[in-house]
PDB file of C-alpha atoms and ligand atoms in Angstrom:
ATOM      1  CA  UNK A1287      -5.562  -6.677  48.766  1.00 90.00           C
ATOM      2  CA  UNK A1288      -3.221  -3.815  47.377  1.00 98.00           C
ATOM      3  CA  UNK A1289      -1.817  -0.807  49.246  1.00 98.00           C
ATOM      4  CA  UNK A1290      -0.927   2.611  48.064  1.00 98.00           C
ATOM      5  CA  UNK A1291       0.333   6.066  49.446  1.00 98.00           C
ATOM      6  CA  UNK A1292      -1.915   8.972  48.968  1.00 98.00           C
ATOM      7  CA  UNK A1293      -0.888  12.876  49.770  1.00 99.00           C
ATOM      8  CA  UNK A1294      -3.328  15.561  50.210  1.00 99.00           C
ATOM      9  CA  UNK A1295      -1.101  18.452  49.010  1.00 98.00           C
ATOM     10  CA  UNK A1296      -0.402  21.781  51.017  1.00 98.00           C
ATOM     11  CA  UNK A1297      -3.045  23.764  49.026  1.00 98.00           C
ATOM     12  CA  UNK A1298      -5.756  21.371  49.261  1.00 98.00           C
ATOM     13  CA  UNK A1299      -5.241  20.695  53.198  1.00 98.00           C
ATOM     14  CA  UNK A1300      -4.757  24.749  53.632  1.00 98.00           C
ATOM     15  CA  UNK A1301      -8.261  25.138  51.600  1.00 98.00           C
ATOM     16  CA  UNK A1302      -9.821  22.476  54.159  1.00 98.00           C
ATOM     17  CA  UNK A1303     -10.646  19.822  51.239  1.00 98.00           C
ATOM     18  CA  UNK A1304      -9.298  16.733  53.692  1.00 98.00           C
ATOM     19  CA  UNK A1305     -12.810  15.467  54.395  1.00 98.00           C
ATOM     20  CA  UNK A1306     -13.732  16.028  50.732  1.00 98.00           C
ATOM     21  CA  UNK A1307     -11.027  14.095  49.313  1.00 98.00           C
ATOM     22  CA  UNK A1308     -10.928  11.288  51.778  1.00 98.00           C
ATOM     23  CA  UNK A1309     -14.420  10.674  51.252  1.00 98.00           C
ATOM     24  CA  UNK A1310     -13.781  10.041  47.652  1.00 98.00           C
ATOM     25  CA  UNK A1311     -11.597   7.320  48.410  1.00 98.00           C
ATOM     26  CA  UNK A1312     -13.983   5.797  51.130  1.00 98.00           C
ATOM     27  CA  UNK A1313     -16.978   6.086  48.805  1.00 98.00           C
ATOM     28  CA  UNK A1314     -14.819   4.079  46.050  1.00 97.00           C
ATOM     29  CA  UNK A1315     -14.191   1.225  48.591  1.00 96.00           C
ATOM     30  CA  UNK A1316     -10.702   2.080  49.415  1.00 98.00           C
ATOM     31  CA  UNK A1317     -10.098   1.893  53.070  1.00 97.00           C
ATOM     32  CA  UNK A1318      -7.755   4.386  54.876  1.00 98.00           C
ATOM     33  CA  UNK A1319      -5.301   1.817  56.997  1.00 98.00           C
ATOM     34  CA  UNK A1320      -2.928   4.539  58.130  1.00 98.00           C
ATOM     35  CA  UNK A1321      -3.165   8.288  58.217  1.00 98.00           C
ATOM     36  CA  UNK A1322      -1.246  11.571  59.781  1.00 98.00           C
ATOM     37  CA  UNK A1323      -1.093  15.041  58.796  1.00 98.00           C
ATOM     38  CA  UNK A1324       2.706  15.826  58.652  1.00 98.00           C
ATOM     39  CA  UNK A1325       4.936  18.509  57.043  1.00 98.00           C
ATOM     40  CA  UNK A1326       7.859  17.991  54.544  1.00 98.00           C
ATOM     41  CA  UNK A1327      10.790  20.270  54.666  1.00 98.00           C
ATOM     42  CA  UNK A1328      12.615  20.861  51.508  1.00 98.00           C
ATOM     43  CA  UNK A1329      15.185  18.385  51.922  1.00 98.00           C
ATOM     44  CA  UNK A1330      12.559  15.683  52.858  1.00 98.00           C
ATOM     45  CA  UNK A1331      10.568  16.781  49.570  1.00 98.00           C
ATOM     46  CA  UNK A1332      13.557  16.528  47.499  1.00 98.00           C
ATOM     47  CA  UNK A1333      14.174  12.884  48.670  1.00 98.00           C
ATOM     48  CA  UNK A1334      10.347  12.030  48.035  1.00 98.00           C
ATOM     49  CA  UNK A1335      10.451  13.400  44.630  1.00 98.00           C
ATOM     50  CA  UNK A1336      14.013  12.266  43.813  1.00 97.00           C
ATOM     51  CA  UNK A1337      12.752  10.456  40.629  1.00 96.00           C
ATOM     52  CA  UNK A1338      12.031  13.801  39.039  1.00 97.00           C
ATOM     53  CA  UNK A1339      15.139  15.407  40.181  1.00 97.00           C
ATOM     54  CA  UNK A1340      16.134  16.234  36.330  1.00 98.00           C
ATOM     55  CA  UNK A1341      12.628  17.286  35.671  1.00 97.00           C
ATOM     56  CA  UNK A1342      12.370  21.494  35.176  1.00 98.00           C
ATOM     57  CA  UNK A1343       9.949  21.622  37.656  1.00 98.00           C
ATOM     58  CA  UNK A1344      11.583  19.837  40.339  1.00 98.00           C
ATOM     59  CA  UNK A1345      12.893  22.867  42.509  1.00 98.00           C
ATOM     60  CA  UNK A1346       9.199  24.601  42.166  1.00 98.00           C
ATOM     61  CA  UNK A1347       7.664  21.222  43.127  1.00 98.00           C
ATOM     62  CA  UNK A1348       9.495  20.628  46.003  1.00 98.00           C
ATOM     63  CA  UNK A1349       9.472  24.222  47.235  1.00 98.00           C
ATOM     64  CA  UNK A1350       5.685  24.001  46.903  1.00 98.00           C
ATOM     65  CA  UNK A1351       5.368  20.653  48.711  1.00 98.00           C
ATOM     66  CA  UNK A1352       7.037  22.014  51.587  1.00 98.00           C
ATOM     67  CA  UNK A1353       5.014  25.005  51.976  1.00 98.00           C
ATOM     68  CA  UNK A1354       2.681  23.546  54.659  1.00 98.00           C
ATOM     69  CA  UNK A1355       0.945  20.555  56.300  1.00 98.00           C
ATOM     70  CA  UNK A1356       0.172  17.744  54.006  1.00 98.00           C
ATOM     71  CA  UNK A1357      -2.043  14.825  55.000  1.00 99.00           C
ATOM     72  CA  UNK A1358      -0.707  11.323  54.196  1.00 99.00           C
ATOM     73  CA  UNK A1359      -2.655   8.120  54.003  1.00 98.00           C
ATOM     74  CA  UNK A1360      -2.346   4.449  52.937  1.00 98.00           C
ATOM     75  CA  UNK A1361      -5.174   3.306  51.104  1.00 98.00           C
ATOM     76  CA  UNK A1362      -5.813  -0.319  50.763  1.00 98.00           C
ATOM     77  CA  UNK A1363      -8.303  -2.299  48.463  1.00 97.00           C
ATOM     78  CA  UNK A1364      -8.328  -4.248  45.320  1.00 97.00           C
ATOM     79  CA  UNK A1365      -6.183  -2.641  42.746  1.00 98.00           C
ATOM     80  CA  UNK A1366      -5.799   0.212  45.077  1.00 98.00           C
ATOM     81  CA  UNK A1367      -2.951   1.974  43.368  1.00 98.00           C
ATOM     82  CA  UNK A1368      -4.737   2.009  39.769  1.00 98.00           C
ATOM     83  CA  UNK A1369      -8.262   2.799  41.408  1.00 98.00           C
ATOM     84  CA  UNK A1370      -6.565   5.947  43.581  1.00 98.00           C
ATOM     85  CA  UNK A1371      -4.989   7.358  40.450  1.00 98.00           C
ATOM     86  CA  UNK A1372      -8.360   7.169  38.723  1.00 98.00           C
ATOM     87  CA  UNK A1373     -10.343   8.748  41.324  1.00 98.00           C
ATOM     88  CA  UNK A1374      -7.423  11.583  41.001  1.00 98.00           C
ATOM     89  CA  UNK A1375      -7.648  12.155  37.462  1.00 98.00           C
ATOM     90  CA  UNK A1376      -4.911  13.422  35.000  1.00 98.00           C
ATOM     91  CA  UNK A1377      -1.791  15.126  36.558  1.00 98.00           C
ATOM     92  CA  UNK A1378      -3.023  18.295  34.831  1.00 98.00           C
ATOM     93  CA  UNK A1379      -6.378  19.397  36.401  1.00 98.00           C
ATOM     94  CA  UNK A1380      -7.477  21.142  33.172  1.00 98.00           C
ATOM     95  CA  UNK A1381      -7.121  17.685  31.348  1.00 98.00           C
ATOM     96  CA  UNK A1382      -8.659  15.611  34.235  1.00 98.00           C
ATOM     97  CA  UNK A1383     -11.943  13.775  33.821  1.00 98.00           C
ATOM     98  CA  UNK A1384     -15.154  15.528  35.230  1.00 98.00           C
ATOM     99  CA  UNK A1385     -15.718  14.277  38.850  1.00 97.00           C
ATOM    100  CA  UNK A1386     -11.974  13.449  39.793  1.00 98.00           C
ATOM    101  CA  UNK A1387     -10.262  15.086  42.760  1.00 98.00           C
ATOM    102  CA  UNK A1388      -7.903  17.019  40.374  1.00 98.00           C
ATOM    103  CA  UNK A1389     -10.557  18.292  38.201  1.00 98.00           C
ATOM    104  CA  UNK A1390     -12.775  19.634  41.018  1.00 98.00           C
ATOM    105  CA  UNK A1391     -10.126  20.853  43.437  1.00 98.00           C
ATOM    106  CA  UNK A1392      -6.679  21.203  41.452  1.00 98.00           C
ATOM    107  CA  UNK A1393      -5.447  24.588  41.060  1.00 97.00           C
ATOM    108  CA  UNK A1394      -2.703  23.790  37.961  1.00 98.00           C
ATOM    109  CA  UNK A1395      -0.371  21.131  36.889  1.00 98.00           C
ATOM    110  CA  UNK A1396       1.742  21.712  39.980  1.00 98.00           C
ATOM    111  CA  UNK A1397      -0.741  22.433  42.679  1.00 98.00           C
ATOM    112  CA  UNK A1398      -3.003  19.583  41.577  1.00 98.00           C
ATOM    113  CA  UNK A1399      -4.500  18.468  45.075  1.00 98.00           C
ATOM    114  CA  UNK A1400      -3.331  14.862  45.669  1.00 98.00           C
ATOM    115  CA  UNK A1401      -0.581  12.608  44.948  1.00 98.00           C
ATOM    116  CA  UNK A1402      -0.764   8.888  44.411  1.00 98.00           C
ATOM    117  CA  UNK A1403       1.746   5.935  44.106  1.00 98.00           C
ATOM    118  CA  UNK A1404       2.116   4.784  40.555  1.00 98.00           C
ATOM    119  CA  UNK A1405       3.308   1.093  40.621  1.00 98.00           C
ATOM    120  CA  UNK A1406       3.786  -1.565  43.414  1.00 98.00           C
ATOM    121  CA  UNK A1407       7.328  -0.921  44.018  1.00 98.00           C
ATOM    122  CA  UNK A1408       7.076   2.821  44.346  1.00 98.00           C
ATOM    123  CA  UNK A1409       3.759   2.240  46.594  1.00 98.00           C
ATOM    124  CA  UNK A1410       6.011   0.463  48.900  1.00 98.00           C
ATOM    125  CA  UNK A1411       8.679   2.779  49.193  1.00 98.00           C
ATOM    126  CA  UNK A1412       6.785   5.613  49.408  1.00 98.00           C
ATOM    127  CA  UNK A1413       4.542   4.017  52.159  1.00 98.00           C
ATOM    128  CA  UNK A1414       7.920   3.296  54.143  1.00 98.00           C
ATOM    129  CA  UNK A1415       8.823   6.926  53.651  1.00 98.00           C
ATOM    130  CA  UNK A1416       6.030   7.575  55.808  1.00 98.00           C
ATOM    131  CA  UNK A1417       4.983   4.843  57.913  1.00 98.00           C
ATOM    132  CA  UNK A1418       6.562   2.493  59.910  1.00 98.00           C
ATOM    133  CA  UNK A1419       4.938  -1.095  59.759  1.00 96.00           C
ATOM    134  CA  UNK A1420       3.223  -0.721  63.279  1.00 97.00           C
ATOM    135  CA  UNK A1421       1.481   2.405  62.192  1.00 98.00           C
ATOM    136  CA  UNK A1422      -0.382   0.585  59.567  1.00 98.00           C
ATOM    137  CA  UNK A1423      -3.795  -1.265  60.463  1.00 96.00           C
ATOM    138  CA  UNK A1424      -4.480  -4.731  58.729  1.00 81.00           C
ATOM    139  CA  UNK A1425      -7.626  -4.707  56.922  1.00 68.00           C
ATOM    140  CA  UNK A1426     -10.720  -5.070  58.713  1.00 54.00           C
ATOM    141  CA  UNK A1427      -9.251  -3.777  61.846  1.00 47.00           C
TER     142      UNK A1427
HETATM  143  P1  LIG B 755       1.420  12.377  38.861  1.00 52.16           P
HETATM  144  O1  LIG B 755       1.518  13.127  40.418  1.00 52.16           O
HETATM  145  O2  LIG B 755       0.217  12.523  38.158  1.00 52.16           O
HETATM  146  O3  LIG B 755       1.904  11.062  39.057  1.00 52.16           O
HETATM  147  P2  LIG B 755       4.170  13.199  37.820  1.00 52.16           P
HETATM  148  O4  LIG B 755       4.360  13.307  36.506  1.00 52.16           O
HETATM  149  O5  LIG B 755       4.722  12.020  38.676  1.00 52.16           O
HETATM  150  O6  LIG B 755       2.736  13.059  37.919  1.00 52.16           O
HETATM  151  O7  LIG B 755       4.560  14.329  38.419  1.00 52.16           O
HETATM  152  C1  LIG B 755       4.806  14.666  40.039  1.00 52.16           C
HETATM  153  C2  LIG B 755       4.011  15.824  40.578  1.00 52.16           C
HETATM  154  O8  LIG B 755       5.112  16.961  39.730  1.00 52.16           O
HETATM  155  C3  LIG B 755       2.637  16.265  39.866  1.00 52.16           C
HETATM  156  O9  LIG B 755       1.648  15.906  40.533  1.00 52.16           O
HETATM  157  C4  LIG B 755       3.010  17.701  40.089  1.00 52.16           C
HETATM  158  O10 LIG B 755       2.448  18.309  41.267  1.00 52.16           O
HETATM  159  C5  LIG B 755       4.105  18.152  39.419  1.00 52.16           C
HETATM  160  N1  LIG B 755       4.307  18.234  38.058  1.00 52.16           N
HETATM  161  C6  LIG B 755       4.066  17.306  36.886  1.00 52.16           C
HETATM  162  N2  LIG B 755       4.292  17.834  35.881  1.00 52.16           N
HETATM  163  C7  LIG B 755       4.554  19.379  36.077  1.00 52.16           C
HETATM  164  C8  LIG B 755       4.753  20.380  35.106  1.00 52.16           C
HETATM  165  O11 LIG B 755       4.614  20.162  33.760  1.00 52.16           O
HETATM  166  N3  LIG B 755       4.818  21.603  35.833  1.00 52.16           N
HETATM  167  C9  LIG B 755       4.898  21.649  37.186  1.00 52.16           C
HETATM  168  N4  LIG B 755       4.636  20.725  37.863  1.00 52.16           N
HETATM  169  C10 LIG B 755       4.682  19.404  37.476  1.00 52.16           C
HETATM  170 MG1  LIG B 756       3.945  10.505  39.599  1.00 52.16          MG
END
């Protein structure tokens, strides 16, 4: 069983898409084992996206990610990291496959509705960024 971090980004939360997006994951067999509505201030957004600090979109991305509430969850399942990214689709909604979250609800390459961890190490670090161990339910509970 693998775990990954999912974020429903501010514009998708504002548009009332939490339920629609979560149901994509659940219908694909990913289990929600932790979840909360929270908010990143600019500094926490910069810390979360530290790997992108040198990218031209870093300032804009971290501004955007701190504009409003986000819905963060831990998804668990076989190959959860890759499956989450498959269900989300490509970073740019214009290039995302039909039926993916980003194709259906992404606004543009920055405001693309959802985040998903990209590897086991980043998943572990991103889960720990938002959740303590006792906030995560073990599988089947
Ligand atoms: P990912 O979210 O598909 O893993 P990354 O390359 O890790 O994509 O980029 C992180 C986030 O930064 C994206 O989800 C998107 O919000 C934003 N982003 C990526 N590329 C661009 C860009 O070219 N312009 C503006 N924002 C971007
Ligand atoms: Mg990424």
